[in-house]
Coordinates of C-alpha atoms in Angstrom, one line a residue:
X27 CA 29.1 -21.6 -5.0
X28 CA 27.3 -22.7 -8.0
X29 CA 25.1 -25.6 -7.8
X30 CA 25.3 -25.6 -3.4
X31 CA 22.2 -25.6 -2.0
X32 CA 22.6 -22.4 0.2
X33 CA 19.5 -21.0 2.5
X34 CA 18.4 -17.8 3.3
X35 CA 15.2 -18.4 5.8
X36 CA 17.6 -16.8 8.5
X37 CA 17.0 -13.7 7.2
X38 CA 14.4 -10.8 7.6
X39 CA 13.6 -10.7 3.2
X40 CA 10.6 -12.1 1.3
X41 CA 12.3 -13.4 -1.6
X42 CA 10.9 -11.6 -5.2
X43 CA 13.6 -10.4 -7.2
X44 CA 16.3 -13.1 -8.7
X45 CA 19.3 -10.8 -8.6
X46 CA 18.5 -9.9 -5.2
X47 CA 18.2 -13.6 -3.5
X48 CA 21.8 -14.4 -5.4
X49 CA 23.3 -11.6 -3.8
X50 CA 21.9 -12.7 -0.6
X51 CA 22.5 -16.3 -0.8
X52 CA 26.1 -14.9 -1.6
X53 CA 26.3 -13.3 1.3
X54 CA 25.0 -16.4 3.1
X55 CA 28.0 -18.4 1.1
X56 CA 30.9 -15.6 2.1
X57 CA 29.6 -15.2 5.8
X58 CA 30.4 -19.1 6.5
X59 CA 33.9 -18.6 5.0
X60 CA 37.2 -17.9 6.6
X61 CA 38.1 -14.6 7.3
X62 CA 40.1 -14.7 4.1
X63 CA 36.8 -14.1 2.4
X64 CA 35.0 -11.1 2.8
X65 CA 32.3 -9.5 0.8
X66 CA 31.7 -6.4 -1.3
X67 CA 28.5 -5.2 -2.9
X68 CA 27.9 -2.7 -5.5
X69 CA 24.7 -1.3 -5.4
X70 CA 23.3 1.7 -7.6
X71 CA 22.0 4.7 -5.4
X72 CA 18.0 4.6 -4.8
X73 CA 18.2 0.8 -6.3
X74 CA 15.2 0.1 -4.7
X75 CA 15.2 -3.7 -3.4
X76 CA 18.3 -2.9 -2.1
X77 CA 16.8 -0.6 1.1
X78 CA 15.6 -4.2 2.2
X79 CA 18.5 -6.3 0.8
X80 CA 21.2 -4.4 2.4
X81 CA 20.2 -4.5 5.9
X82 CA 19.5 -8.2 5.7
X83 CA 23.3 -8.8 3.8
X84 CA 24.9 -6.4 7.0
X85 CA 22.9 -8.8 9.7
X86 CA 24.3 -12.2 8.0
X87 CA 27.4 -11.1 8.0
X88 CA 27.6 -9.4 11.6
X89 CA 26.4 -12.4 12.9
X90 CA 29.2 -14.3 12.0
X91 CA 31.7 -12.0 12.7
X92 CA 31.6 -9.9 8.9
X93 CA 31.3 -6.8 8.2
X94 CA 29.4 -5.1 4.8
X95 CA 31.7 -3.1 2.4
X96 CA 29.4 -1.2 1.1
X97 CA 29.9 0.7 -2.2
X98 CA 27.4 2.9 -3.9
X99 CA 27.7 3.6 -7.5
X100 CA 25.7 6.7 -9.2
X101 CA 27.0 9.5 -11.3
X102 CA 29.6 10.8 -9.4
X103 CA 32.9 10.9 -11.0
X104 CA 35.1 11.7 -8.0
X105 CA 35.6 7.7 -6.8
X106 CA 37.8 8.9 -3.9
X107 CA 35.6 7.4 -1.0
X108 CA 35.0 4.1 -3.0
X109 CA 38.5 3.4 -3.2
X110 CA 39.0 4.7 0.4
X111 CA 37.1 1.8 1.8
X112 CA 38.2 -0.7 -0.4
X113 CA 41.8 0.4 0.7
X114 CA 40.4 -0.3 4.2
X115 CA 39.3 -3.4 3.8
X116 CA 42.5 -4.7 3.0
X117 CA 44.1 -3.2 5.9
X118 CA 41.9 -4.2 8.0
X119 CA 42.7 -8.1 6.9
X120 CA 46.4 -7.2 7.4
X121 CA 45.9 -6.8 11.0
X122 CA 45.9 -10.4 11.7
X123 CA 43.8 -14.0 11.4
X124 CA 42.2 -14.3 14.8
X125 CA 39.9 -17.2 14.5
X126 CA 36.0 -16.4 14.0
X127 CA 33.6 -16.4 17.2
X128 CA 30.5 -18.5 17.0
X129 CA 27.7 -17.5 14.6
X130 CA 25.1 -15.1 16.9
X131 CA 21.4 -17.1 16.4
X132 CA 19.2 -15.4 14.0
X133 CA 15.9 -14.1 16.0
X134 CA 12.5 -13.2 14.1
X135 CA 9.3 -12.8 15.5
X136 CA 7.4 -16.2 15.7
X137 CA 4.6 -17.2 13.7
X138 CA 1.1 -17.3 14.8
X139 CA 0.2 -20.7 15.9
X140 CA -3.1 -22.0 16.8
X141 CA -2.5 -20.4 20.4
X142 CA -2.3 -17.4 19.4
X143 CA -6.1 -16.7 18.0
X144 CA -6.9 -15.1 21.2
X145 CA -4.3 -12.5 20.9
X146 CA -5.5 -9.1 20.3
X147 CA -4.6 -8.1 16.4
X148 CA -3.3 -4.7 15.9
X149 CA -4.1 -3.1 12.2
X150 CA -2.3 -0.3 10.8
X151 CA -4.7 2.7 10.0
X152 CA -5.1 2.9 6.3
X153 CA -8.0 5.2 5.4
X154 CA -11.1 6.9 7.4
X155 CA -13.4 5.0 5.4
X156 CA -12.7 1.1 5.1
X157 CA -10.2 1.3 8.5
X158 CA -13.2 1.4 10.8
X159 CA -14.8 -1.8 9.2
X160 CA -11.7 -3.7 9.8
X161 CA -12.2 -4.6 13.5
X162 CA -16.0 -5.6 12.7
X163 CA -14.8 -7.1 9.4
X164 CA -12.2 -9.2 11.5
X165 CA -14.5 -9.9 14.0
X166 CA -16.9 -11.8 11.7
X167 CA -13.8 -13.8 10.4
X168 CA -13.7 -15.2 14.7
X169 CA -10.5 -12.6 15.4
X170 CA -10.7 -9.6 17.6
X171 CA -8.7 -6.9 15.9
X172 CA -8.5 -2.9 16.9
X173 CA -7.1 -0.4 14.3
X174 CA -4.1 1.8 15.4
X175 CA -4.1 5.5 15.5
X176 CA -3.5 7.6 12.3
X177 CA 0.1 8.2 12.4
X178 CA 2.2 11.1 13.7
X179 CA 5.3 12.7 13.2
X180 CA 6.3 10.1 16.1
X181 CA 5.7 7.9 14.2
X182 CA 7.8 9.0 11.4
X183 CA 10.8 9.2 13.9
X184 CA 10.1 5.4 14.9
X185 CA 9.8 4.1 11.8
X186 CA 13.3 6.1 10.5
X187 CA 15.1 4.4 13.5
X188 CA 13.4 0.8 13.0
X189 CA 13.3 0.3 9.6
X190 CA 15.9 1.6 6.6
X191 CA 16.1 5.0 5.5
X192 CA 15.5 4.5 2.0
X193 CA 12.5 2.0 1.8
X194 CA 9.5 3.8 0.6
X195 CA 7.7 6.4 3.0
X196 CA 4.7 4.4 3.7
X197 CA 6.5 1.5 5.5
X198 CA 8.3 4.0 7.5
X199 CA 4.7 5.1 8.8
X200 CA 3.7 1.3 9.3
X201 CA 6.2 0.4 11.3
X202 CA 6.4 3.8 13.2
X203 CA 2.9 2.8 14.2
X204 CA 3.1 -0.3 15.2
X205 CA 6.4 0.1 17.6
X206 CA 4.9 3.2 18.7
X207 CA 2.0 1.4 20.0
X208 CA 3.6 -1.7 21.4
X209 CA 6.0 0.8 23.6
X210 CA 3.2 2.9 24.6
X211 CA 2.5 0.8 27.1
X212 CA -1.5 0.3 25.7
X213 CA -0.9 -3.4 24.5
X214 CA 0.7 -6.8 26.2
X215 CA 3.0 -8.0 23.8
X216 CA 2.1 -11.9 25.0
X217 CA -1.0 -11.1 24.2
X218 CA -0.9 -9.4 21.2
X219 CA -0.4 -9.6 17.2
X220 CA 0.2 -7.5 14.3
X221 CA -1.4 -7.7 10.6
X222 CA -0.2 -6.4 7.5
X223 CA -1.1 -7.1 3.9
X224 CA 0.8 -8.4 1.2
X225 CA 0.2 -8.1 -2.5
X226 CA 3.0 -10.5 -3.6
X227 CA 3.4 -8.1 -6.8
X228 CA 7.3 -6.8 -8.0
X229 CA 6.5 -4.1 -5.6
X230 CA 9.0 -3.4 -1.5
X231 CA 5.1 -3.5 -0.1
X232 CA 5.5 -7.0 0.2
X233 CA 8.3 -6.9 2.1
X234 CA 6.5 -5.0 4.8
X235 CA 6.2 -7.8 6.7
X236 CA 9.8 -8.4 6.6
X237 CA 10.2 -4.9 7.9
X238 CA 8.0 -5.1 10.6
X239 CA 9.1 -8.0 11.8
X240 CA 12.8 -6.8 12.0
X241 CA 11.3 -3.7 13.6
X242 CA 9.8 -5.5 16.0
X243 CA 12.8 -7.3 17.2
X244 CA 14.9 -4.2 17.2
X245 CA 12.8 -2.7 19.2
X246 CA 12.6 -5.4 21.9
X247 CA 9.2 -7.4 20.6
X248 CA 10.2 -10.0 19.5
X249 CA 7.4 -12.5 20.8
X250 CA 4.7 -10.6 18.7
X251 CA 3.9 -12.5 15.7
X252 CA 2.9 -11.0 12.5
X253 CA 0.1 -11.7 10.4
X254 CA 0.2 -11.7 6.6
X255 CA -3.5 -10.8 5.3
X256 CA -2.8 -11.9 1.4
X257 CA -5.2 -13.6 0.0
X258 CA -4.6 -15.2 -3.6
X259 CA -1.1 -13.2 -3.6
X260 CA 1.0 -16.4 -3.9
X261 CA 3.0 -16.0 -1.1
X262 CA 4.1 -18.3 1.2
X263 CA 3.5 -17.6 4.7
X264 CA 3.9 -20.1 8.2
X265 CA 0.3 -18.4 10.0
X266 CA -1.6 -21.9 11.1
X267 CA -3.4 -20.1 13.1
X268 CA -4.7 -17.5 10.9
X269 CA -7.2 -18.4 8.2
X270 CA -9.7 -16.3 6.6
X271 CA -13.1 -18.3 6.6
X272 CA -14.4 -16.9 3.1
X273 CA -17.6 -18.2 2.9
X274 CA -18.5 -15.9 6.3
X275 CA -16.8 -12.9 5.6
X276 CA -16.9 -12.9 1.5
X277 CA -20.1 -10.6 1.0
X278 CA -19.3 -8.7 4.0
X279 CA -15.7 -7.8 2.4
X280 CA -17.5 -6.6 -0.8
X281 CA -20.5 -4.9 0.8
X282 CA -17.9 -2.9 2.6
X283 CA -15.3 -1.9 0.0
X284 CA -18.1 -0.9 -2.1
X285 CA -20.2 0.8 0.5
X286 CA -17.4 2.5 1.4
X287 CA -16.5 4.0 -1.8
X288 CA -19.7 5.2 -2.6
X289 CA -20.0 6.9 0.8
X290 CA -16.4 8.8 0.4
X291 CA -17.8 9.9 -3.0
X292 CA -20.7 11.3 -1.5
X293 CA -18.8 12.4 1.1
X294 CA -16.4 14.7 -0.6
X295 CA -18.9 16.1 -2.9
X296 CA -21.4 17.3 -0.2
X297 CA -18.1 18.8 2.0
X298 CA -17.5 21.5 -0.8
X299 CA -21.1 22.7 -0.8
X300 CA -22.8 21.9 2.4
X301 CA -24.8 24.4 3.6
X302 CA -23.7 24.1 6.8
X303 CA -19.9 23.6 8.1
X304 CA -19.1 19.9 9.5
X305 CA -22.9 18.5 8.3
X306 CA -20.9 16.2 5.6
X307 CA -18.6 14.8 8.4
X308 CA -21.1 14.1 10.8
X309 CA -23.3 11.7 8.1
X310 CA -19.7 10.1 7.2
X311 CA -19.5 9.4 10.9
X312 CA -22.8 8.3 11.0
X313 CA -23.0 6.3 8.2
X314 CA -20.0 4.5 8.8
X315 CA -21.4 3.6 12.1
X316 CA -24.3 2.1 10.2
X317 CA -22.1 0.0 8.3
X318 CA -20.2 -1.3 11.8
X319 CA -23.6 -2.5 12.9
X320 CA -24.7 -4.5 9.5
X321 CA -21.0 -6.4 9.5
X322 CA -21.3 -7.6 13.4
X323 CA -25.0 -7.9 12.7
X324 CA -26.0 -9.2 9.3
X325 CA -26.0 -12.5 8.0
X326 CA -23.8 -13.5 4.8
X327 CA -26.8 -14.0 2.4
X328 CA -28.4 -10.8 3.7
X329 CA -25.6 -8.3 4.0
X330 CA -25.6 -7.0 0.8
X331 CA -28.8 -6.0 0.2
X332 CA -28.3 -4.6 3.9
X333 CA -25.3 -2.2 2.5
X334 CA -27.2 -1.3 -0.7
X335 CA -30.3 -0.7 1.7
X336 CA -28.2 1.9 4.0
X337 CA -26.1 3.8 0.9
X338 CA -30.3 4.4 -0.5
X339 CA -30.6 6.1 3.0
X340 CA -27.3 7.9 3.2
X341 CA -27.8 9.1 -0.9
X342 CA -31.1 11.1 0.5
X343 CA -29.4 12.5 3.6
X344 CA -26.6 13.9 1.8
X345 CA -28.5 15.0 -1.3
X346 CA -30.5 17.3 1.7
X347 CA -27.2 18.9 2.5
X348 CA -25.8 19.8 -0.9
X349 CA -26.2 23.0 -2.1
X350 CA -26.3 22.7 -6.4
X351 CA -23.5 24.7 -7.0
X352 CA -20.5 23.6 -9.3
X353 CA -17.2 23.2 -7.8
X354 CA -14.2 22.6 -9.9
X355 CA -12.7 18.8 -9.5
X356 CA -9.7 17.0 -8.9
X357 CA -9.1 13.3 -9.9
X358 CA -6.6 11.9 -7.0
X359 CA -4.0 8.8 -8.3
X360 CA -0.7 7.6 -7.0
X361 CA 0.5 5.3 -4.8
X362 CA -2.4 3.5 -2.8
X363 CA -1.4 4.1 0.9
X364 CA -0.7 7.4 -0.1
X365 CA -3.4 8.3 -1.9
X366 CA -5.9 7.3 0.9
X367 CA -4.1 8.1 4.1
X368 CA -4.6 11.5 5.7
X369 CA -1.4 12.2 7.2
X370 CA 0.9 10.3 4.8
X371 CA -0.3 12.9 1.7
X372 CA 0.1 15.7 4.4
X373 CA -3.7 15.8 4.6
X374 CA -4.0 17.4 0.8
X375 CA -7.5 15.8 0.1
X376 CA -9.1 18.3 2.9
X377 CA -7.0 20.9 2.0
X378 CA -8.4 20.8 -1.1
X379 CA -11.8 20.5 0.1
X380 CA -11.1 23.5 2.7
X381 CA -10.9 25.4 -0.6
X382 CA -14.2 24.3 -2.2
X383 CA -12.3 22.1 -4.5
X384 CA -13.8 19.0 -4.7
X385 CA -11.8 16.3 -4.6
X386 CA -12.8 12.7 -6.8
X387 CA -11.6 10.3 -4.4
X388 CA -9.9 7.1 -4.9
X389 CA -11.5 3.8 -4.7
X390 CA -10.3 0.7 -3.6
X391 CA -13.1 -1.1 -6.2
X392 CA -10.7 -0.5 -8.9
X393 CA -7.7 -1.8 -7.0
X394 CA -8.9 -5.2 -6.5
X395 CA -10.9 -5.9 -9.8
X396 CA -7.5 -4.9 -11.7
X397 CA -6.6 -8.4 -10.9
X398 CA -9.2 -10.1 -13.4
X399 CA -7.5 -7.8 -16.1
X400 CA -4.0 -8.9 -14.6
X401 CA -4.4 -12.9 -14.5
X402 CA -6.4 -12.3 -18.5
X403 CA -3.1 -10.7 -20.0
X404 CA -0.6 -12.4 -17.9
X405 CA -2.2 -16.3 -19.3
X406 CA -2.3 -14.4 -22.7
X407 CA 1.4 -12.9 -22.6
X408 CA 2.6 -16.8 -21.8
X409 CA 3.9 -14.9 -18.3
X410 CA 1.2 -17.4 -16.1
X411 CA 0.1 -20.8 -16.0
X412 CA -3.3 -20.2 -14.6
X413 CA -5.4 -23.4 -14.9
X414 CA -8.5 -20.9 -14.2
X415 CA -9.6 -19.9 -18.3
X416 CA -10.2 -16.6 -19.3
X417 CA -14.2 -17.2 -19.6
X418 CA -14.5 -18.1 -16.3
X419 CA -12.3 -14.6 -15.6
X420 CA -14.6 -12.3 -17.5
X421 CA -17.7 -14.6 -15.5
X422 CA -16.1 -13.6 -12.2
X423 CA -15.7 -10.2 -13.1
X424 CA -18.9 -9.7 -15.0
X425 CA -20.7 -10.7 -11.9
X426 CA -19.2 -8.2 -9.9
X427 CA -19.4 -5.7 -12.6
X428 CA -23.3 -6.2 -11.8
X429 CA -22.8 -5.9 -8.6
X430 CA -21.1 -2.6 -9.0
X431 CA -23.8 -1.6 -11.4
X432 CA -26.2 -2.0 -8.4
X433 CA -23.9 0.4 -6.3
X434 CA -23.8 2.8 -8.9
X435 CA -27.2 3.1 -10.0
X436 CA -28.2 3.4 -6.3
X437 CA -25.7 6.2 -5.7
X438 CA -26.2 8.0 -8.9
X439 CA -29.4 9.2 -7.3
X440 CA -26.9 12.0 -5.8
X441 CA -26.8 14.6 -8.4
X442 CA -22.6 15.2 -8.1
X443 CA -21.4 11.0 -8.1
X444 CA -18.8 9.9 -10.2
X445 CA -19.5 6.2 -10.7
X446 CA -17.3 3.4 -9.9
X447 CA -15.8 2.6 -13.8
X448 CA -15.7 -0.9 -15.3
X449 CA -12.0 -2.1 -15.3
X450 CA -12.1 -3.4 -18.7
X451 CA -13.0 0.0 -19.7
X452 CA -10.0 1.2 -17.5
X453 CA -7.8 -1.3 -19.4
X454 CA -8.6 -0.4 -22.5
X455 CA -8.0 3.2 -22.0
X456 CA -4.7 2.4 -20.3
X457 CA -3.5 0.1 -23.1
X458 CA -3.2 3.6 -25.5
X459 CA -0.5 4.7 -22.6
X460 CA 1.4 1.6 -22.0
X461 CA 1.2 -2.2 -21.6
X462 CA -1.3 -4.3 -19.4
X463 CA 1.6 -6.4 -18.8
X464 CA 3.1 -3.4 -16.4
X465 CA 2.0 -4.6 -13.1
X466 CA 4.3 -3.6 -10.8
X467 CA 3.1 -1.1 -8.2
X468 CA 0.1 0.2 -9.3
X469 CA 1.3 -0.5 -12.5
X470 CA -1.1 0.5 -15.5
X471 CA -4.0 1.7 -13.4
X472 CA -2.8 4.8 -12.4
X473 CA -2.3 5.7 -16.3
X474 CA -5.9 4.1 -16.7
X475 CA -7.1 5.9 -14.0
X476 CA -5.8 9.5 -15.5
X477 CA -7.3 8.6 -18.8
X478 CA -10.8 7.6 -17.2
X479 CA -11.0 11.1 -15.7
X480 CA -10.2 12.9 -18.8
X481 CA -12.8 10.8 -20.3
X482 CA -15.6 11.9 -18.1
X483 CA -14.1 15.6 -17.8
X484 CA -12.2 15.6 -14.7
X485 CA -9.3 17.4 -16.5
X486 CA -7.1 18.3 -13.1
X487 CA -4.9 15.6 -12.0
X488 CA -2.6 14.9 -8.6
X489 CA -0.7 11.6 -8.9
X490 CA 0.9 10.9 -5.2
X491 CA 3.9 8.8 -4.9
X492 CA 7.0 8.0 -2.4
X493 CA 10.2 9.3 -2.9
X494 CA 11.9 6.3 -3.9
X495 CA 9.0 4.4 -5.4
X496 CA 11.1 3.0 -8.1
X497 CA 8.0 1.0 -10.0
X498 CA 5.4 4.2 -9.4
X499 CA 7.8 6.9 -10.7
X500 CA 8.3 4.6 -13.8
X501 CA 5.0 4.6 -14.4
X502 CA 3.5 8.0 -13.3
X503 CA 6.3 10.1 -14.4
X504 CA 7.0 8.1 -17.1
X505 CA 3.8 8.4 -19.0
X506 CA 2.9 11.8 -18.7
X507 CA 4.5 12.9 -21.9
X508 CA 1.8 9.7 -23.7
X509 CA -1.1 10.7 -21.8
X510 CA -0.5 14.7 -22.4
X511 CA 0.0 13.9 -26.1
X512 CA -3.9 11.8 -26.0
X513 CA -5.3 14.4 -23.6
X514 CA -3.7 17.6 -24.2
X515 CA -6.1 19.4 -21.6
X516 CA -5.3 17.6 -18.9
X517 CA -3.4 19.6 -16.1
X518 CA -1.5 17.1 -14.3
X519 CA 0.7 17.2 -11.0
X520 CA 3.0 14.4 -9.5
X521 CA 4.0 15.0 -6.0
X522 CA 7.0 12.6 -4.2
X523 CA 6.6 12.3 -0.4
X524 CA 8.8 10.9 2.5
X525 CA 9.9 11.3 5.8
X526 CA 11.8 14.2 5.1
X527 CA 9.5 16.4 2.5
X528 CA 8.7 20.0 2.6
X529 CA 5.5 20.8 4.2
X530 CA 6.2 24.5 1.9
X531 CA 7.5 23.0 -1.2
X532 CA 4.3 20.6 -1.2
X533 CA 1.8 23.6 -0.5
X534 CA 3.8 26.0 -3.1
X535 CA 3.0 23.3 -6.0
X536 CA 0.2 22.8 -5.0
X537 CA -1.1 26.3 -4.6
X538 CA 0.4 27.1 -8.1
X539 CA -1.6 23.8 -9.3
X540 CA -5.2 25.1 -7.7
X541 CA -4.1 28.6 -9.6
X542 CA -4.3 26.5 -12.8
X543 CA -7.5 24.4 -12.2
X544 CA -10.2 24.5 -15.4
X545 CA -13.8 23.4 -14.8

């Protein structure tokens, strides 16, 4: 099949990895072949592109009449069951040479045409703070959008039977949520759509969409488009009728992230020594609420200063209810669903708080300026051909690095916030751990992230990840030897999550972690 010119759009799979597509264009080769050509595929267990590719090569196949053999390869030694199917197989040709059925159509979800702007878009919850913003957010952008409910155990059941087992725990909540909804009975599927972002990085999140989409005609919705929200991630997506109209929505994006960072800063560190019970969740609530009104509200040029305006306000209500009292403090890393979703980390960030630990939340400023550092070292490594110069790079980012200054000095005026870092400072700390040109996953901000808090005395560490999160576990579990040898205090604890997990195993580290905290 060298040279042939063989596609692969009937399939459910965002092509990333180049071992990956040539299995699957092999598969796409084999599947139009006689039944004297059949196809086996070796896969190592937890491989991780291969939770997506997998399912996509046993579809091909069974629609033309194939079936998957199937062999997993780890460190067993008893090869008993590998041979057993293999032995199969070749019975199973023995039985005859009946001639093939036609090829079953591939279905997908369509894609969202200029019709389809109308159509209510569904968002998957995220976090408490920026998932509220989204609809308003959306709304200035000429789409009306409503976020989803935070997920369930229901919705770990849907997402278990829509999606594959072994993709990473987070898509299994995604698209628990979003069949969950559509069979609640809550949304018209003609008149509804679903969004999801990609980050077109060597990581299964950008798959998601492949995943949902699959899910979605599993599940008996297949007339729901889906929506890729990915901008500048180089993926290429068939959404005419979705575009992002920058120059309305730019400031607003950044006022929010930003806003919203601060407030869960402020938030956390007035919930461990309020001086009364619930007073720090009823200003998030309130403030948040705030921040609803200036996006549906405030013009582009003005919204800014409207945000900084509104965090001055909420610094002085929530200095008010903060007792001065020192409270011990744990930097949170990991996985970025995970990390700021309440039920996918089995709600550890107010279990923590419920202790009087305070908890250093993450921030989503960090997660999108880590892509001035990534474009700088991937034109310098020869890996990019950005026509975009590095000086106009460091402009950009030193502009927002104002910007956040602006934030920062503003919230600082609350005597327990932990400022929003510069990422070249983040960079440069990371680059003593491992290199700037790991960017899969979260890649070497995590490690940058750890190293920041030891730097400014946050010396207790959680780093979230999913079971199966081949890139994160490289990279968390990987460097913790490096960064124990540069920061010998730090106490650090990785935790895997999925579907399956422990509530007790989680709560017995982490009750043998809090035992260990230092000030």
């Amino acid at each position: 099949m060298r040279g042939e010119n063989i596609s692969t759009a009937d399939t459910h799979y965002v092509a990333q990895w180049a071992y990956a597509n040539r299995i699957l264009r092999a598969a796409a080769w084999a599947s139009r072949q006689d039944r004297n050509v059949q196809f086996v595929e070796l896969t190592s267990f937890g491989c991780g592109p291969d939770a997506l590719l997998t399912d996509e090569v046993r579809d091909l196949l069974g629609r033309h009449g194939k079936s998957l053999t199937l062999l997993k390869i780890d460190d067993v030694s008893n090869t008993g069951s590998l041979k057993l199917r293999i032995r199969s197989l070749i019975e199973s040709l023995k039985l005859g040479h009946a001639s093939q059925a036609a090829p079953r159509p591939f279905v997908t979800t369509p894609d969202f045409g200029e019709r389809d702007r109308k159509r209510k878009i569904l968002v998957p919850f995220f976090t408490p703070f920026i998932s509220p913003l989204i609809p308003a957010l959306l709304k200035r952008a000429g789409y009306e959008a409503e976020n989803l409910p935070m997920s369930t155990q229901a919705s770990v059941e849907s997402g278990l039977r829509y999606a594959n087992n072994e993709i990473c725990y987070p898509a299994t909540l995604i698209v628990g949520d979003i069949v969950n909804a559509l069979q609640s009975g809550r949304h018209d599927p003609t008149e509804t759509a679903v969004a999801i972002t990609q980050t077109g990085g060597q990581c299964r999140a950008s798959n998601y969409i492949a995943l949902i989409r699959k899910g979605l005609v599993n599940a008996g919705f297949a007339d729901v488009p889906v929506i890729s929200v990915s901008p500048g991630s180089g993926l290429q997506t068939t959404q005419p009728g979705f575009r992002i109209p920058w120059l309305r929505v730019f400031r607003g994006a950044i006022g929010a992230v930003l806003f919203t960072d601060c407030l869960a800063r402020l938030y956390y560190a007035t919930a461990v020594r309020e001086t009364e019970p619930g007073e720090a969740a009823s200003l998030r609530d309130w403030y948040l609420e705030d921040a609803k009104m200036i996006l549906e509200s405030e013009s582009e040029s003005n919204i800014l200063d409207a945000f900084a305006e509104t965090l001055g306000f909420a610094v002085e209500a929530f200095s008010r209810k903060c007792r001065p009292i020192e409270r011990p403090k744990v930097g949170i890393v990991g996985e970025i669903f995970l990390k700021f979703n309440p039920f996918a980390q089995k709600g550890l960030i107010d279990w923590l708080t419920d202790r009087r630990i305070e908890a250093v939340s993450p921030i989503l400023t960090d997660f999108f300026m880590q892509g001035f550092v990534n474009r700088e070292i991937r034109n310098r490594s020869g890996l990019d051909s950005s026509r975009i110069p590095g000086w106009l790079l460091r402009q950009g980012a030193g502009r927002m690095q104002r910007l956040i200054g602006r934030f920062n000095g503003i919230a600082s005026k609350f005597p327990y916030f932990q400022p929003i870092g510069n990422v070249y400072e983040s960079a440069e700390a990371a680059s003593e751990v491992i290199s700037l040109n790991a960017q899969f996953g979260e890649g070497w901000l995590l490690p940058g992230e750890v190293a920041m808090f030891a730097r400014h005395g946050v010396r207790n560490v959680v780093s979230l990840q999913p079971f199966g999160c081949i890139a994160n576990h490289i990279v968390s579990k990987g460097v913790e030897k490096r960064i124990r040898g540069l920061y010998p205090q730090m106490n650090l604890l990785s935790l895997d999550f999925d579907g399956s997990v422990s509530d007790v195993n989680i709560m017995n580290r982490l009750l043998l972690f809090v035992n260990n905290l230092e000030n």
